[in-house]
Amino acid sequence: MSKRKLNRRQQWRVEKIQKERASRVSRKDNEIDEKLSAGELGVEQEGQIIAHYGRQVDVESMPSMETESRPSAEGEPASDDPVNSTTRTKGKVNRCYMRANIDALVTGDKVVWRSGPDGDGIVVARLDRKNALMRPDTRGQLKPVAANIDYIVIVFAPEPYAHANLIDRYIVAAENTGIEPVLLLNKTDLLNADNAPRLLEMAERYQAIGYKVLTASTVDDDGLSVLQSLLDNRVSVFVGQSGVGKSSLVNTLLPGINLRVGELSEQTRKGMHTTTTAMLFHLPNGGDLIDSPGIREFGLWHIDERQVAEGFREFDGLLGACKFRDCSHRQEPGCALREGLEAGKISPERFDSYHRIIASLDEF
Ligand SMILES: Nc1nc2c(ncn2[C@@H]2O[C@H](COP(=O)(O)OP(=O)(O)OP(=O)(O)O)[C@@H](O)[C@H]2O)c(=O)[nH]1
Ligand SMILES: [Mg+2]
Ligand SMILES: [Zn+2]
């Protein structure tokens, strides 16, 4: 939690906002209860969260349970609103409320829900998750990014500038949830004599420690068929900095989907945070693809030093082998990790990245 102290006025405002929020939530729950007792809701059925908007979620019914389907959305304007991009869904989609007592739901979650009379409905319960990628929000509260995932595809590109430390943070989070990270160097059409040496070296570094590294370009079609076959029949989530081309990849891989794509800022060459919510799409050959909002930084305050170290797979077999049990892997004699570094088993970049993450753990 934040160490920052609020002054009395700020404290008062925070409490006021929280009270207002609580009363809105209970009003909504009352409405839901009224609908329930008036018998306006359909029977309980299973569904999947395919998008999330504040206190509402889009729930897709399991295809076998619904005969009614939406009309084709061909020719409709580009939009992030799933109502306008229905080609991605198999079942019917209802914009549902969640009861306040349900844990945070996230795209990819399987739920039990009841449909309402106006294309709405309520989520009654969340079914067990296989896994979830978690990340603290700006206030340090742990929030799921997506659930029930096979691959976390970490996208990076020649621009915006690729930060290896951010990639390592995603890898640590993925390793700690048991989800396989895959690296994807996108926008290969922008590789040139200036940026290629650094980026290809990065790619090789991850390959050398056993990660899958793919390349892609939506401009000149590089690598798309290899990417497609990786994604087939799996549930994957695209993550990474804003502007690396996650939504552009979804648009290219899934004809008929027309997600909003945003130019990089002219001045900073950074992404403009175009995508604001994680959305799930079905792949034509089976499997799902989740597009997620780009991020600036990835806090790892929710995990401890040991878990960070375990998130660096090249440290395997060396952890616990240091002379001192509480070795900080800095200057101590007999440090197995430093020996690994000197022997070339650990790259200096990854070792440095590890220390940067450890140093950041007590920033909150
Ligand atoms: N040259 C080149 N530009 C690309 C490629 N893919 C995407 N872009 C451009 O990169 C910019 C950002 O693309 P988006 O798809 O919006 O990126 P994003 O990762 O979804 O960004 P957020 O939603 O903000 O996280 C757009 O101007 C795209 O046209 C590519 O393969 N090559
Ligand atoms: Mg996007
Ligand atoms: Zn050590």
Short mmCIF file of C-alpha atoms in Angstrom, two decimals, residues 128-350:
data_model
loop_
_atom_site.label_atom_id
_atom_site.label_comp_id
_atom_site.label_asym_id
_atom_site.label_seq_id
_atom_site.Cartn_x
_atom_site.Cartn_y
_atom_site.Cartn_z
CA ASP A 128 -13.10 -21.74 -10.85
CA ARG A 129 -10.20 -20.22 -12.76
CA LYS A 130 -7.42 -22.32 -14.22
CA ASN A 131 -5.14 -19.31 -13.71
CA ALA A 132 -5.08 -15.53 -13.92
CA LEU A 133 -2.45 -13.00 -14.85
CA MET A 134 -2.45 -10.48 -11.99
CA ARG A 135 -1.06 -6.98 -11.82
CA PRO A 136 -1.29 -4.22 -9.19
CA ASP A 137 -3.12 -1.10 -10.33
CA THR A 138 -1.75 2.40 -9.73
CA ARG A 139 -3.01 2.30 -6.13
CA GLY A 140 -1.25 -0.99 -5.48
CA GLN A 141 -4.42 -3.07 -5.53
CA LEU A 142 -4.02 -6.41 -7.20
CA LYS A 143 -6.22 -6.79 -10.27
CA PRO A 144 -6.53 -9.65 -12.73
CA VAL A 145 -5.67 -8.83 -16.38
CA ALA A 146 -7.14 -11.98 -17.93
CA ALA A 147 -8.02 -15.50 -16.81
CA ASN A 148 -7.81 -19.09 -18.06
CA ILE A 149 -4.83 -18.47 -20.31
CA ASP A 150 -2.34 -20.78 -22.05
CA TYR A 151 0.10 -18.22 -23.47
CA ILE A 152 1.07 -14.73 -22.40
CA VAL A 153 2.37 -13.23 -25.63
CA ILE A 154 4.69 -10.35 -24.70
CA VAL A 155 4.79 -8.03 -27.69
CA PHE A 156 7.69 -5.63 -28.27
CA ALA A 157 8.77 -3.63 -31.30
CA PRO A 158 11.39 -1.26 -32.73
CA GLU A 159 9.06 1.54 -31.64
CA PRO A 160 7.99 2.43 -29.01
CA TYR A 161 11.45 1.83 -27.52
CA ALA A 162 11.53 -1.71 -26.07
CA HIS A 163 12.40 -1.87 -22.37
CA ALA A 164 13.92 -5.24 -21.48
CA ASN A 165 13.06 -4.72 -17.80
CA LEU A 166 9.35 -4.50 -18.62
CA ILE A 167 9.59 -7.74 -20.59
CA ASP A 168 11.35 -9.37 -17.64
CA ARG A 169 8.59 -8.20 -15.31
CA TYR A 170 5.98 -9.85 -17.52
CA ILE A 171 8.09 -13.01 -17.60
CA VAL A 172 8.38 -13.07 -13.79
CA ALA A 173 4.60 -12.63 -13.45
CA ALA A 174 3.96 -15.34 -16.03
CA GLU A 175 6.39 -17.80 -14.45
CA ASN A 176 4.80 -17.19 -11.06
CA THR A 177 1.34 -18.07 -12.35
CA GLY A 178 2.55 -21.05 -14.35
CA ILE A 179 1.48 -19.53 -17.68
CA GLU A 180 3.95 -19.91 -20.54
CA PRO A 181 5.35 -16.58 -21.77
CA VAL A 182 6.07 -16.21 -25.48
CA LEU A 183 7.96 -13.23 -26.89
CA LEU A 184 6.87 -11.54 -30.08
CA LEU A 185 9.06 -9.01 -31.87
CA ASN A 186 6.49 -7.09 -33.91
CA LYS A 187 6.87 -4.41 -36.63
CA THR A 188 9.90 -6.18 -38.12
CA ASP A 189 9.39 -3.94 -41.18
CA LEU A 190 10.84 -1.14 -39.01
CA LEU A 191 14.10 -2.97 -38.23
CA ASN A 192 17.08 -1.02 -39.51
CA ALA A 193 20.83 -0.77 -39.01
CA ASP A 194 20.33 1.33 -35.87
CA ASN A 195 17.77 -0.71 -33.94
CA ALA A 196 18.23 -4.23 -35.30
CA PRO A 197 21.43 -5.18 -33.41
CA ARG A 198 19.91 -4.37 -30.02
CA LEU A 199 16.51 -5.96 -30.69
CA LEU A 200 17.86 -9.12 -32.28
CA GLU A 201 20.29 -9.48 -29.41
CA MET A 202 17.36 -9.19 -27.01
CA ALA A 203 15.45 -11.82 -28.96
CA GLU A 204 18.45 -14.18 -28.89
CA ARG A 205 18.90 -13.65 -25.17
CA TYR A 206 15.40 -14.94 -24.47
CA GLN A 207 15.72 -17.76 -26.95
CA ALA A 208 18.97 -18.85 -25.30
CA ILE A 209 17.20 -19.38 -21.99
CA GLY A 210 14.46 -21.42 -23.59
CA TYR A 211 11.63 -19.02 -24.43
CA LYS A 212 9.79 -19.12 -27.73
CA VAL A 213 10.54 -15.94 -29.67
CA LEU A 214 8.46 -15.11 -32.73
CA THR A 215 8.57 -12.22 -35.16
CA ALA A 216 5.73 -10.46 -36.95
CA SER A 217 4.80 -7.51 -39.05
CA THR A 218 1.29 -6.54 -40.04
CA VAL A 219 2.74 -4.28 -42.73
CA ASP A 220 4.69 -6.86 -44.73
CA ASP A 221 3.05 -10.04 -43.39
CA ASP A 222 6.19 -11.33 -41.68
CA GLY A 223 5.77 -14.33 -39.39
CA LEU A 224 1.98 -14.32 -39.29
CA SER A 225 1.45 -17.95 -40.25
CA VAL A 226 3.88 -19.16 -37.57
CA LEU A 227 2.12 -16.94 -35.05
CA GLN A 228 -1.26 -18.21 -36.18
CA SER A 229 -0.25 -21.83 -35.67
CA LEU A 230 1.05 -21.06 -32.18
CA LEU A 231 -2.26 -19.45 -31.28
CA ASP A 232 -4.54 -22.11 -32.77
CA ASN A 233 -6.48 -24.09 -30.18
CA ARG A 234 -4.95 -22.18 -27.29
CA VAL A 235 -6.08 -19.20 -25.23
CA SER A 236 -3.53 -16.41 -25.58
CA VAL A 237 -3.35 -12.87 -24.31
CA PHE A 238 -1.39 -10.12 -26.06
CA VAL A 239 0.37 -7.88 -23.53
CA GLY A 240 3.05 -5.19 -23.69
CA GLN A 241 3.63 -1.47 -23.94
CA SER A 242 1.06 0.77 -25.56
CA GLY A 243 1.66 1.12 -29.28
CA VAL A 244 3.57 -2.11 -29.98
CA GLY A 245 0.76 -3.22 -32.30
CA LYS A 246 -1.32 -5.69 -30.25
CA SER A 247 -4.68 -4.59 -31.64
CA SER A 248 -3.25 -4.32 -35.17
CA LEU A 249 -2.21 -7.98 -34.88
CA VAL A 250 -5.72 -8.97 -33.78
CA ASN A 251 -7.19 -7.10 -36.76
CA THR A 252 -4.81 -8.87 -39.12
CA LEU A 253 -5.24 -12.34 -37.65
CA LEU A 254 -9.03 -12.08 -37.46
CA PRO A 255 -10.65 -10.76 -40.60
CA GLY A 256 -13.91 -9.04 -39.71
CA ILE A 257 -12.55 -7.59 -36.49
CA ASN A 258 -11.87 -3.91 -36.68
CA LEU A 259 -10.41 -2.76 -33.39
CA ARG A 260 -9.32 0.80 -32.90
CA VAL A 261 -5.61 1.29 -33.55
CA GLY A 262 -3.70 4.40 -32.49
CA GLU A 263 -0.72 6.21 -33.99
CA LEU A 264 2.29 6.77 -31.74
CA SER A 265 2.80 10.22 -30.32
CA GLU A 266 4.76 12.42 -32.75
CA GLN A 267 6.97 13.82 -30.00
CA THR A 268 7.72 10.85 -27.77
CA ARG A 269 7.11 7.94 -30.18
CA LYS A 270 5.14 6.26 -27.41
CA GLY A 271 1.72 4.64 -27.67
CA MET A 272 -1.41 6.62 -26.77
CA HIS A 273 -3.23 3.92 -24.75
CA THR A 274 -5.81 3.27 -27.43
CA THR A 275 -7.21 0.00 -26.07
CA THR A 276 -8.90 0.48 -22.72
CA THR A 277 -10.30 -2.93 -21.87
CA ALA A 278 -9.26 -6.54 -22.40
CA MET A 279 -11.41 -8.27 -25.03
CA LEU A 280 -11.65 -11.88 -26.04
CA PHE A 281 -12.00 -13.08 -29.63
CA HIS A 282 -12.48 -16.58 -31.01
CA LEU A 283 -9.92 -17.77 -33.55
CA PRO A 284 -11.31 -19.37 -36.72
CA ASN A 285 -9.47 -22.67 -36.18
CA GLY A 286 -10.31 -22.87 -32.48
CA GLY A 287 -8.75 -21.13 -29.52
CA ASP A 288 -9.19 -17.59 -28.21
CA LEU A 289 -7.16 -14.43 -28.40
CA ILE A 290 -7.37 -11.66 -25.80
CA ASP A 291 -6.26 -8.13 -26.68
CA SER A 292 -5.31 -6.10 -23.61
CA PRO A 293 -4.59 -2.42 -22.91
CA GLY A 294 -0.95 -1.43 -23.20
CA ILE A 295 0.85 -0.45 -20.04
CA ARG A 296 3.61 1.92 -19.02
CA GLU A 297 5.00 -0.05 -16.11
CA PHE A 298 4.39 -3.37 -14.43
CA GLY A 299 4.65 -3.32 -10.63
CA LEU A 300 5.58 -6.60 -8.97
CA TRP A 301 4.86 -5.52 -5.40
CA HIS A 302 2.60 -8.51 -4.93
CA ILE A 303 5.42 -11.01 -5.11
CA ASP A 304 8.46 -11.48 -2.87
CA GLU A 305 12.21 -11.68 -3.56
CA ARG A 306 12.24 -15.44 -3.73
CA GLN A 307 9.43 -15.47 -6.28
CA VAL A 308 11.24 -12.86 -8.39
CA ALA A 309 14.36 -15.05 -8.41
CA GLU A 310 12.25 -18.06 -9.35
CA GLY A 311 10.87 -16.05 -12.25
CA PHE A 312 14.36 -16.00 -13.80
CA ARG A 313 14.56 -19.48 -15.23
CA GLU A 314 18.31 -19.38 -15.87
CA PHE A 315 18.76 -19.12 -12.05
CA ASP A 316 17.37 -22.67 -11.73
CA GLY A 317 19.84 -24.94 -9.97
CA LEU A 318 21.83 -21.95 -8.67
CA LEU A 319 19.32 -20.63 -6.15
CA GLY A 320 20.16 -21.93 -2.71
CA ALA A 321 23.74 -22.71 -3.74
CA CYS A 322 25.23 -19.42 -2.48
CA LYS A 323 27.65 -19.57 0.47
CA PHE A 324 25.40 -17.37 2.61
CA ARG A 325 21.77 -18.33 3.03
CA ASP A 326 20.66 -14.70 2.95
CA CYS A 327 22.92 -13.83 0.01
CA SER A 328 21.71 -10.71 -1.81
CA HIS A 329 23.68 -11.78 -4.89
CA ARG A 330 25.63 -8.54 -4.94
CA GLN A 331 29.11 -8.50 -3.41
CA GLU A 332 29.07 -11.56 -1.15
CA PRO A 333 31.80 -14.16 -1.62
CA GLY A 334 30.68 -17.56 -2.87
CA CYS A 335 27.57 -16.21 -4.65
CA ALA A 336 26.37 -18.90 -7.03
CA LEU A 337 24.49 -16.39 -9.19
CA ARG A 338 27.58 -14.19 -9.63
CA GLU A 339 29.54 -17.31 -10.53
CA GLY A 340 26.82 -18.13 -13.04
CA LEU A 341 27.19 -14.62 -14.42
CA GLU A 342 30.94 -14.98 -14.76
CA ALA A 343 30.56 -18.37 -16.39
CA GLY A 344 28.16 -16.84 -18.94
CA LYS A 345 25.14 -18.87 -17.77
CA ILE A 346 23.38 -15.66 -16.76
CA SER A 347 23.49 -12.63 -19.04
CA PRO A 348 24.57 -9.29 -17.53
CA GLU A 349 21.36 -7.67 -18.84
CA ARG A 350 19.08 -10.18 -17.10
#
